[in-house]
């Protein structure tokens, strides 16, 4: 059981610490984790039969520790407490949790029984856990303070968790049981003001040290760049420090901030005029004074306010405010040292009562009380707050002090006088050294019947008995000289007991009694019956006769008021008048005091009626005073020199050189942006135009490949019919042979019709289609008639002839025999063939010419931009040099100073550093005096006259060009040029590959046209005896056409066997496709249902060459046709062919498929190239945008900041030169007026 409970404890503690670290103060996640793991431990506990808590009150089982932790954290709405006891205690034990919450811990018998059990328990933490369970947080707090921490890690973790819970609960109780009047922001603000003021003073001294080090660097003749860099760092440090102090000064207008600012302006930044203004707020209320009305919290924070933090458990002081010893002179290490004697004996008990109940009149409320300083009690206004730090209560005490003294004595619980104020000693004319004559005296001897009088809390008149202290002191001195010396205490007792030697005084007093039986007696006055009362200026009477102590605060604490300051002064005068009259009335025992008070009230009303007029008069007087002060400021001897810094603050814009540099940089980037856009648009247009040109190169193929394929199919049918007519084949063989060509007849016609529509609609071919050609049209005679018609009309006639062939076969079931009608179609077809052949050749030549123009165009785009970019680089360097020259002139302002003045400046700053470095708080007492400063400047003037001829050596070698700037500019130029180089190389490579692709695409398209053309024209030559209308010239033209086609077939066959994809706009996948066509059977590559219809024919046609690939098929076609032509030039057929033209049709379809894939692959490759160009252009566009952002938001601001800092190099110029050298003043003003 112990193993599992320890494991659960470790798990819970770790989760608590983790969630506390990440900011989960409620620790709900750790509770949920505990709830998940707890049932497992409960089950194990039941298995091992552990004694239960409710049966035996035994705490030896550590599982109850977890129960108490759990219940201390869990919320009541979960109702998990009753659920646990119902499950784990099985509802049959006499003790349950609901009843335990109702148990009163004041039951001594129950507590004693628990104490006995816990004394025997090995785990003392269980008692603390039980107290948390029963919500006895104060007892748990007392127990945790006494508990020693020498424990194991697990036990210490348990203790820390429990202690945190206790402190949180007690803190919540404090907040609940007190009516908070002031916001806790006041505490944070005060500590922030104190902490930041110390930080600011230390920062100013650091700036002073940095300035000394900088002047030492100037004496060592360092390089200009190093001096400039150091100057920038120091000026920036000065600016940041001053700005932070100014911001804090506007929020909290304290003298300490004013003194810090005046020191920073006058001694560090050399801005004498601004130092005068900050010290003379009434002269310039709108410039450097506060911009918002002060609130109550901020008014409470004043120079009279101090604070300290202390440990609430042992009362030891942790931290004192910087101005603490300005108000309290004793060395306070424990809070008890500030508690008046007679009260401090009960202070610890008060603290315990406050922790227990959470109630206090000082908690987050400003309350009047007393403190003790060198055995004298003084009034103060105190406000406390409690925070939790390092698992303990830390008290933050904020105190502010009235300026006047009170007449107060403190009586302890033994009725002895223990403390008194200086005001009381003044009233009875007793020195502080003789205060022991009254301290320790029974109060009943001073105030008769004190036990009865102290029961009255309202103001009352009393009689006071006091001895003649001069006689008493004389008797004591005489006793010291006497041989029979008595004890002083006996002499004092005898003197106080002798009523005849006592003087009688009267007083109006208020007695505050405490439940701890000590008393605080406040006197309005102490008047001897035979003497006139004397009111010293430092004495303040008890002005308020009510029980509300806050009436005492209004004259001592700067509290925000809803009316103007002038009206406040009027009302304070009225209040003091009324109080004085009231006091005089009480002294004289005048029965008509009521009437006199009425008259005072009436006079007060009259004064209030005239307050507006008086207020206006005072405002007018204040304005006249302000005008006089302003005039006096302008009558200073060196005012013109002081005003030099007005120009610094008033002009922060860039000079012309910096503006031009920014403009040139922006124009350079815009030019680059334009180049990228133009290049991208040009590339996109180039790719689209080249694709269109490449598509035009296939124009002959698109028209004649389906036409010739259709003719080959028709001749296949005619040949088989002729063989059947010659009885060379049977009817069944005829039907078998015609099955394949019949199914292909429609394919050729459909492709011709579709391609013709595309050709007729191409804008690029409109001029070619409008040209006239000699076309024969069969009409009536066998000779025919020749007409000059356009190519568009000729193509229409061609499609009509094709349709006639198809219709005759579809409707008549047979092909049209060769006739003059057909003859003219062949003759016209030959004319069209030559025309389109010439068109393809011209298009190819035009494409080559365009490629060369594109090469030249790339160069024409690249070099002009290159020249412009180089020109811009030169302009950028020029304005950068000009800008650097201006900035260097500001550095020369620092180097203008002779060494003797630099040493004097170092000596002047070292004096401040030595005075304040050990105690930075002394800087709060620094007060700038313009008269002393001008006396100092006068001595500087004389020193300048003595050293007027001395010149400090300048830097001989000046570099106006910064290497870093040059490197950046050249890198930028290189990056810009790289785009043009990349784009030019890319486009050059593309155009080279495009040129090769055009040639290859033209050859492949010719191959698709040449194969069916060879066999179609071969059939015409074989059957020339059937065509008497052919002349010998025309037959020779047909033969020449066959030879040209065979030559092209031979060339493309060799080229395709040596194809390299990197030289073309083709992908590797297309190269793999070509290899597949060359190496595998074409029967498997046939498209669509053609493969199914030609399974048997494909294996035997063209000598079985299709099974060996495209290369074998082309070689077979070329060889067989070439052999036939060499035999008799196609005069006669040596044998009838079977399944030959079907193979030609299949090869034609394979080439058609290859053309389609070639075109799609070229388009895909072009798109990829276009995407690459677009991506590269987009990246460079991002670079341009990034450069523009850098120019506007980094370079521009850096130049502004550099110029801003350079003008403030005057901060670093020794005052002896800055205010004592007229030549330097003219030089500085000239630089500041640069544009």
Short mmCIF file of C-alpha atoms in Angstrom, two decimals, residues 686-1086:
data_model
loop_
_atom_site.label_atom_id
_atom_site.label_comp_id
_atom_site.label_asym_id
_atom_site.label_seq_id
_atom_site.Cartn_x
_atom_site.Cartn_y
_atom_site.Cartn_z
CA UNK A 686 6.68 33.32 -77.49
CA UNK A 687 5.57 29.91 -76.25
CA UNK A 688 2.05 30.36 -77.61
CA UNK A 689 3.25 31.59 -80.99
CA UNK A 690 5.73 28.76 -81.34
CA UNK A 691 3.06 26.19 -80.57
CA UNK A 692 0.85 27.70 -83.26
CA UNK A 693 3.72 27.61 -85.77
CA UNK A 694 4.51 24.04 -84.84
CA UNK A 695 0.89 23.11 -85.36
CA UNK A 696 0.91 24.78 -88.80
CA UNK A 697 3.83 22.59 -89.88
CA UNK A 698 1.44 19.63 -89.74
CA UNK A 699 -0.99 21.20 -92.18
CA UNK A 700 -0.07 18.88 -95.06
CA UNK A 701 -0.30 15.85 -92.79
CA UNK A 702 -3.69 16.88 -91.42
CA UNK A 703 -5.17 17.02 -94.92
CA UNK A 704 -3.43 14.38 -96.98
CA UNK A 705 -2.88 11.60 -94.45
CA UNK A 706 -6.62 10.83 -94.22
CA UNK A 707 -7.07 11.46 -97.99
CA UNK A 708 -4.31 9.07 -99.00
CA UNK A 709 -5.43 6.55 -96.37
CA UNK A 710 -8.93 6.71 -97.81
CA UNK A 711 -7.54 6.15 -101.35
CA UNK A 712 -5.42 3.21 -100.18
CA UNK A 713 -8.50 1.64 -98.58
CA UNK A 714 -10.46 2.20 -101.79
CA UNK A 715 -7.71 0.60 -103.91
CA UNK A 716 -7.67 -2.34 -101.52
CA UNK A 717 -11.33 -2.97 -102.24
CA UNK A 718 -10.86 -2.45 -106.02
CA UNK A 719 -7.92 -4.89 -106.18
CA UNK A 720 -9.85 -7.62 -104.39
CA UNK A 721 -12.85 -7.08 -106.68
CA UNK A 722 -10.60 -7.29 -109.75
CA UNK A 723 -9.03 -10.51 -108.48
CA UNK A 724 -12.50 -11.97 -107.91
CA UNK A 725 -13.55 -10.90 -111.42
CA UNK A 726 -10.45 -12.63 -112.82
CA UNK A 727 -11.44 -15.67 -110.77
CA UNK A 728 -8.17 -15.57 -108.90
CA UNK A 729 -10.01 -15.72 -105.54
CA UNK A 730 -13.31 -17.24 -104.50
CA UNK A 731 -16.38 -15.48 -103.21
CA UNK A 732 -15.69 -16.55 -99.64
CA UNK A 733 -12.13 -15.26 -99.92
CA UNK A 734 -13.44 -12.01 -101.37
CA UNK A 735 -15.81 -11.52 -98.48
CA UNK A 736 -13.05 -12.29 -96.01
CA UNK A 737 -10.58 -9.91 -97.62
CA UNK A 738 -13.12 -7.07 -97.95
CA UNK A 739 -14.16 -7.25 -94.30
CA UNK A 740 -11.22 -5.25 -93.01
CA UNK A 741 -11.09 -2.45 -95.67
CA UNK A 742 -14.86 -2.05 -95.59
CA UNK A 743 -14.71 -1.30 -91.87
CA UNK A 744 -12.04 1.36 -92.41
CA UNK A 745 -13.64 3.21 -95.29
CA UNK A 746 -15.46 5.72 -93.12
CA UNK A 747 -12.38 6.58 -91.09
CA UNK A 748 -10.55 8.35 -93.87
CA UNK A 749 -13.56 10.39 -94.97
CA UNK A 750 -14.41 11.53 -91.42
CA UNK A 751 -10.85 12.67 -90.75
CA UNK A 752 -10.71 14.57 -94.06
CA UNK A 753 -13.93 16.38 -93.26
CA UNK A 754 -12.87 17.37 -89.73
CA UNK A 755 -9.37 18.47 -90.69
CA UNK A 756 -10.63 20.44 -93.67
CA UNK A 757 -12.94 22.46 -91.41
CA UNK A 758 -9.99 23.31 -89.15
CA UNK A 759 -7.79 24.29 -92.12
CA UNK A 760 -10.45 26.53 -93.64
CA UNK A 761 -10.87 28.39 -90.30
CA UNK A 762 -7.19 29.04 -89.58
CA UNK A 763 -6.46 32.76 -89.76
CA UNK A 764 -2.84 32.15 -90.76
CA UNK A 765 -3.94 30.26 -93.92
CA UNK A 766 -6.50 32.71 -95.23
CA UNK A 767 -4.06 34.24 -97.69
CA UNK A 768 -3.01 30.81 -98.94
CA UNK A 769 -6.63 29.68 -99.30
CA UNK A 770 -7.49 32.73 -101.36
CA UNK A 771 -4.85 31.98 -104.02
CA UNK A 772 -6.01 30.70 -107.49
CA UNK A 773 -5.01 27.36 -108.99
CA UNK A 774 -5.79 25.47 -112.25
CA UNK A 775 -8.33 22.86 -111.31
CA UNK A 776 -10.01 20.37 -113.66
CA UNK A 777 -13.69 19.79 -113.23
CA UNK A 778 -15.42 16.92 -115.02
CA UNK A 779 -18.66 18.10 -116.68
CA UNK A 780 -19.71 16.52 -119.97
CA UNK A 781 -16.76 15.41 -122.00
CA UNK A 782 -14.14 12.88 -121.24
CA UNK A 783 -11.48 15.54 -121.49
CA UNK A 784 -12.85 17.80 -118.80
CA UNK A 785 -12.67 21.51 -118.35
CA UNK A 786 -10.06 23.55 -116.53
CA UNK A 787 -10.95 26.43 -114.24
CA UNK A 788 -8.97 28.95 -112.17
CA UNK A 789 -10.47 28.64 -108.72
CA UNK A 790 -9.21 29.34 -105.18
CA UNK A 791 -7.72 26.76 -102.88
CA UNK A 792 -10.75 27.05 -100.58
CA UNK A 793 -13.02 26.03 -103.49
CA UNK A 794 -10.63 23.23 -104.53
CA UNK A 795 -10.79 21.77 -101.02
CA UNK A 796 -14.57 21.86 -101.18
CA UNK A 797 -14.49 19.95 -104.49
CA UNK A 798 -12.12 17.43 -102.94
CA UNK A 799 -14.48 16.71 -100.09
CA UNK A 800 -17.30 16.31 -102.61
CA UNK A 801 -15.31 13.69 -104.59
CA UNK A 802 -14.62 11.87 -101.37
CA UNK A 803 -18.27 11.94 -100.45
CA UNK A 804 -19.13 10.54 -103.91
CA UNK A 805 -16.83 7.56 -103.37
CA UNK A 806 -18.27 6.89 -99.95
CA UNK A 807 -21.89 7.28 -101.06
CA UNK A 808 -21.44 4.98 -104.03
CA UNK A 809 -20.05 2.28 -101.80
CA UNK A 810 -22.64 2.73 -99.04
CA UNK A 811 -25.70 2.89 -101.27
CA UNK A 812 -24.60 0.77 -104.26
CA UNK A 813 -22.48 -1.70 -102.35
CA UNK A 814 -19.59 -1.25 -104.70
CA UNK A 815 -16.81 1.21 -105.44
CA UNK A 816 -16.89 3.57 -108.38
CA UNK A 817 -14.73 2.36 -111.23
CA UNK A 818 -11.89 4.40 -112.56
CA UNK A 819 -13.26 6.89 -115.01
CA UNK A 820 -12.58 10.38 -116.24
CA UNK A 821 -14.49 11.52 -113.15
CA UNK A 822 -11.97 9.79 -110.93
CA UNK A 823 -9.10 10.82 -113.14
CA UNK A 824 -9.77 14.47 -112.57
CA UNK A 825 -9.88 13.93 -108.83
CA UNK A 826 -6.41 12.36 -108.96
CA UNK A 827 -5.10 15.10 -111.15
CA UNK A 828 -6.45 17.81 -108.93
CA UNK A 829 -5.18 15.92 -105.90
CA UNK A 830 -1.69 16.05 -107.30
CA UNK A 831 -2.01 19.82 -107.73
CA UNK A 832 -3.19 20.16 -104.15
CA UNK A 833 -0.40 17.91 -102.97
CA UNK A 834 2.26 20.09 -104.55
CA UNK A 835 0.62 23.27 -103.20
CA UNK A 836 0.51 22.03 -99.61
CA UNK A 837 4.00 20.64 -99.90
CA UNK A 838 5.24 24.08 -100.86
CA UNK A 839 3.18 25.61 -98.04
CA UNK A 840 4.81 23.33 -95.46
CA UNK A 841 8.23 24.17 -96.76
CA UNK A 842 7.54 27.91 -96.59
CA UNK A 843 6.13 27.60 -93.08
CA UNK A 844 9.23 25.76 -91.96
CA UNK A 845 11.52 28.40 -93.46
CA UNK A 846 9.44 31.12 -91.82
CA UNK A 847 9.71 29.31 -88.47
CA UNK A 848 13.47 29.13 -88.76
CA UNK A 849 13.61 32.82 -89.57
CA UNK A 850 11.39 33.63 -86.59
CA UNK A 851 13.65 31.62 -84.29
CA UNK A 852 16.63 33.68 -85.38
CA UNK A 853 14.64 36.86 -84.75
CA UNK A 854 13.79 35.57 -81.28
CA UNK A 855 17.49 35.03 -80.56
CA UNK A 856 18.18 38.63 -81.50
CA UNK A 857 15.18 39.84 -79.54
CA UNK A 858 16.51 38.24 -76.35
CA UNK A 859 19.77 40.12 -76.73
CA UNK A 860 17.92 43.36 -77.44
CA UNK A 861 15.95 42.96 -74.20
CA UNK A 862 18.92 41.97 -72.04
CA UNK A 863 21.61 44.51 -72.89
CA UNK A 864 19.56 47.76 -72.65
CA UNK A 865 18.38 46.77 -69.21
CA UNK A 866 21.93 45.83 -68.25
CA UNK A 867 23.15 49.29 -69.27
CA UNK A 868 20.36 50.96 -67.30
CA UNK A 869 21.12 48.91 -64.20
CA UNK A 870 24.81 49.80 -64.37
CA UNK A 871 23.83 53.45 -64.78
CA UNK A 872 21.59 53.27 -61.73
CA UNK A 873 24.43 51.67 -59.79
CA UNK A 874 26.65 54.62 -60.55
CA UNK A 875 23.95 57.09 -59.46
CA UNK A 876 23.36 55.12 -56.23
CA UNK A 877 27.07 55.17 -55.43
CA UNK A 878 27.19 58.91 -56.16
CA UNK A 879 24.38 59.81 -53.77
CA UNK A 880 25.66 57.38 -51.17
CA UNK A 881 29.02 59.13 -51.24
CA UNK A 882 27.31 62.51 -50.91
CA UNK A 883 25.29 61.27 -47.97
CA UNK A 884 28.42 59.88 -46.31
CA UNK A 885 30.18 63.20 -46.77
CA UNK A 886 27.37 64.95 -44.91
CA UNK A 887 27.45 62.42 -42.09
CA UNK A 888 31.23 62.67 -41.84
CA UNK A 889 30.93 66.42 -41.36
CA UNK A 890 28.93 65.75 -38.20
CA UNK A 891 31.73 63.45 -37.01
CA UNK A 892 34.18 66.30 -37.59
CA UNK A 893 32.15 68.35 -35.12
CA UNK A 894 33.35 65.96 -32.44
CA UNK A 895 36.91 65.91 -33.75
CA UNK A 896 36.96 69.72 -33.90
CA UNK A 897 37.71 69.88 -30.17
CA UNK A 898 41.30 70.32 -28.97
CA UNK A 899 42.58 67.74 -26.51
CA UNK A 900 42.67 70.16 -23.60
CA UNK A 901 38.90 70.69 -23.82
CA UNK A 902 38.25 66.98 -24.05
CA UNK A 903 40.28 66.44 -20.89
CA UNK A 904 38.36 69.20 -19.16
CA UNK A 905 35.06 67.60 -20.21
CA UNK A 906 36.24 64.24 -18.88
CA UNK A 907 37.17 65.91 -15.60
CA UNK A 908 33.78 67.63 -15.36
CA UNK A 909 31.85 64.40 -15.94
CA UNK A 910 34.10 62.43 -13.60
CA UNK A 911 33.13 64.74 -10.75
CA UNK A 912 29.47 63.82 -11.22
CA UNK A 913 30.32 60.17 -11.57
CA UNK A 914 32.36 60.09 -8.37
CA UNK A 915 29.66 61.94 -6.47
CA UNK A 916 26.74 59.76 -7.46
CA UNK A 917 28.10 56.35 -8.43
CA UNK A 918 28.18 54.98 -4.88
CA UNK A 919 24.69 56.21 -4.12
CA UNK A 920 22.62 56.81 -7.28
CA UNK A 921 19.79 58.17 -5.13
CA UNK A 922 21.79 61.35 -4.60
CA UNK A 923 21.00 62.19 -8.19
CA UNK A 924 17.43 62.94 -7.05
CA UNK A 925 18.83 65.95 -5.16
CA UNK A 926 20.59 67.36 -8.22
CA UNK A 927 19.28 70.84 -8.98
CA UNK A 928 20.21 72.66 -12.14
CA UNK A 929 21.20 76.31 -11.65
CA UNK A 930 21.55 78.45 -14.74
CA UNK A 931 23.59 81.14 -12.99
CA UNK A 932 26.24 78.68 -11.91
CA UNK A 933 26.23 77.10 -15.35
CA UNK A 934 26.82 80.47 -17.04
CA UNK A 935 29.69 81.19 -14.69
CA UNK A 936 31.17 77.88 -15.77
CA UNK A 937 30.59 78.73 -19.44
CA UNK A 938 32.29 82.08 -18.94
CA UNK A 939 35.45 80.30 -17.89
CA UNK A 940 35.14 78.16 -21.03
CA UNK A 941 35.02 81.32 -23.13
CA UNK A 942 38.31 82.53 -21.68
CA UNK A 943 39.86 79.12 -22.20
CA UNK A 944 38.84 79.18 -25.88
CA UNK A 945 40.57 82.51 -26.37
CA UNK A 946 43.80 81.09 -24.98
CA UNK A 947 43.71 78.05 -27.29
CA UNK A 948 42.19 79.73 -30.34
CA UNK A 949 45.22 78.93 -32.47
CA UNK A 950 45.41 75.26 -31.46
CA UNK A 951 43.88 72.87 -33.97
CA UNK A 952 43.31 69.21 -33.52
CA UNK A 953 44.78 67.04 -36.28
CA UNK A 954 42.16 65.70 -38.66
CA UNK A 955 42.08 62.33 -40.23
CA UNK A 956 44.18 62.57 -43.38
CA UNK A 957 42.78 59.58 -45.22
CA UNK A 958 39.02 59.84 -45.44
CA UNK A 959 36.96 57.12 -47.08
CA UNK A 960 33.61 58.42 -48.19
CA UNK A 961 32.59 55.06 -49.61
CA UNK A 962 31.58 52.40 -47.16
CA UNK A 963 32.66 48.95 -48.21
CA UNK A 964 29.50 47.40 -46.83
CA UNK A 965 27.36 49.72 -48.97
CA UNK A 966 29.36 48.89 -52.07
CA UNK A 967 29.11 45.18 -51.40
CA UNK A 968 25.34 45.44 -50.98
CA UNK A 969 24.91 47.51 -54.15
CA UNK A 970 27.08 45.19 -56.25
CA UNK A 971 25.34 42.12 -54.86
CA UNK A 972 22.03 43.70 -55.76
CA UNK A 973 23.27 44.44 -59.29
CA UNK A 974 24.59 40.89 -59.63
CA UNK A 975 21.25 39.49 -58.52
CA UNK A 976 19.37 41.73 -60.96
CA UNK A 977 21.69 40.79 -63.84
CA UNK A 978 21.37 37.12 -62.93
CA UNK A 979 17.70 37.24 -63.89
CA UNK A 980 18.55 38.46 -67.39
CA UNK A 981 21.31 35.87 -67.74
CA UNK A 982 19.10 33.04 -66.52
CA UNK A 983 16.24 34.09 -68.72
CA UNK A 984 18.45 34.55 -71.78
CA UNK A 985 20.12 31.16 -71.34
CA UNK A 986 16.78 29.55 -70.72
CA UNK A 987 15.15 31.04 -73.80
CA UNK A 988 18.23 30.32 -75.94
CA UNK A 989 18.17 26.70 -74.90
CA UNK A 990 14.44 26.58 -75.54
CA UNK A 991 14.74 28.07 -79.03
CA UNK A 992 17.51 25.62 -79.95
CA UNK A 993 15.41 22.69 -78.83
CA UNK A 994 12.36 24.19 -80.49
CA UNK A 995 14.19 24.42 -83.82
CA UNK A 996 15.14 20.74 -83.64
CA UNK A 997 11.62 19.87 -82.60
CA UNK A 998 10.16 21.67 -85.61
CA UNK A 999 12.38 19.69 -87.95
CA UNK A 1000 11.56 16.41 -86.23
CA UNK A 1001 7.84 17.16 -86.12
CA UNK A 1002 7.87 18.03 -89.85
CA UNK A 1003 9.60 14.76 -90.67
CA UNK A 1004 7.16 12.72 -88.60
CA UNK A 1005 4.17 14.45 -90.20
CA UNK A 1006 5.66 13.81 -93.67
CA UNK A 1007 6.14 10.18 -92.73
CA UNK A 1008 2.45 9.90 -91.92
CA UNK A 1009 1.62 11.38 -95.31
CA UNK A 1010 4.27 9.65 -97.40
CA UNK A 1011 3.45 6.01 -96.52
CA UNK A 1012 -0.14 6.03 -97.88
CA UNK A 1013 0.89 8.40 -100.72
CA UNK A 1014 3.55 5.95 -101.97
CA UNK A 1015 1.12 3.06 -102.25
CA UNK A 1016 -1.74 5.16 -103.62
CA UNK A 1017 0.41 6.58 -106.43
CA UNK A 1018 2.03 3.20 -107.01
CA UNK A 1019 -1.42 1.77 -107.77
CA UNK A 1020 -2.00 4.58 -110.30
CA UNK A 1021 1.26 3.72 -112.09
CA UNK A 1022 0.52 -0.01 -112.02
CA UNK A 1023 -2.86 0.53 -113.66
CA UNK A 1024 -1.80 3.31 -116.07
CA UNK A 1025 -3.19 1.29 -118.96
CA UNK A 1026 -6.58 1.85 -117.43
CA UNK A 1027 -6.02 5.65 -117.51
CA UNK A 1028 -5.38 6.72 -121.09
CA UNK A 1029 -6.05 10.25 -120.00
CA UNK A 1030 -2.71 10.42 -118.13
CA UNK A 1031 0.02 11.93 -120.16
CA UNK A 1032 3.63 10.82 -119.90
CA UNK A 1033 4.58 14.02 -118.13
CA UNK A 1034 2.01 13.44 -115.45
CA UNK A 1035 3.14 9.87 -114.93
CA UNK A 1036 6.72 11.05 -114.52
CA UNK A 1037 5.58 13.55 -111.89
CA UNK A 1038 3.87 10.74 -109.98
CA UNK A 1039 7.02 8.65 -110.15
CA UNK A 1040 9.14 11.55 -108.89
CA UNK A 1041 6.71 12.07 -106.06
CA UNK A 1042 7.13 8.40 -105.05
CA UNK A 1043 10.89 8.80 -105.08
CA UNK A 1044 10.77 11.91 -102.89
CA UNK A 1045 8.51 10.15 -100.43
CA UNK A 1046 10.84 7.13 -100.28
CA UNK A 1047 13.78 9.43 -99.60
CA UNK A 1048 11.96 11.11 -96.72
CA UNK A 1049 10.99 7.72 -95.31
CA UNK A 1050 14.59 6.63 -95.38
CA UNK A 1051 15.79 9.82 -93.63
CA UNK A 1052 13.23 9.71 -90.82
CA UNK A 1053 13.94 6.02 -90.26
CA UNK A 1054 17.59 6.76 -89.58
CA UNK A 1055 16.86 9.89 -87.52
CA UNK A 1056 14.41 8.13 -85.23
CA UNK A 1057 16.93 5.42 -84.48
CA UNK A 1058 19.40 8.07 -83.20
CA UNK A 1059 16.91 10.28 -81.36
CA UNK A 1060 18.20 12.20 -78.25
CA UNK A 1061 15.39 13.69 -76.17
CA UNK A 1062 17.51 16.44 -74.58
CA UNK A 1063 17.89 18.07 -77.99
CA UNK A 1064 14.12 18.39 -78.45
CA UNK A 1065 11.14 19.77 -76.58
CA UNK A 1066 10.24 16.23 -75.72
CA UNK A 1067 10.09 14.37 -72.46
CA UNK A 1068 11.76 11.15 -71.50
CA UNK A 1069 8.36 9.45 -71.56
CA UNK A 1070 8.05 10.19 -75.29
CA UNK A 1071 11.52 8.78 -75.87
CA UNK A 1072 10.45 5.64 -74.03
CA UNK A 1073 7.37 5.52 -76.26
CA UNK A 1074 9.52 5.72 -79.43
CA UNK A 1075 11.80 2.98 -78.13
CA UNK A 1076 8.76 0.88 -77.43
CA UNK A 1077 7.49 1.37 -81.00
CA UNK A 1078 10.90 0.46 -82.41
CA UNK A 1079 11.45 -2.64 -80.28
CA UNK A 1080 7.99 -4.18 -79.69
CA UNK A 1081 5.28 -5.46 -81.99
CA UNK A 1082 3.12 -2.82 -83.60
CA UNK A 1083 0.15 -5.13 -83.34
CA UNK A 1084 -0.02 -4.31 -79.65
CA UNK A 1085 0.22 -0.55 -80.28
CA UNK A 1086 -2.72 -0.19 -82.67
#
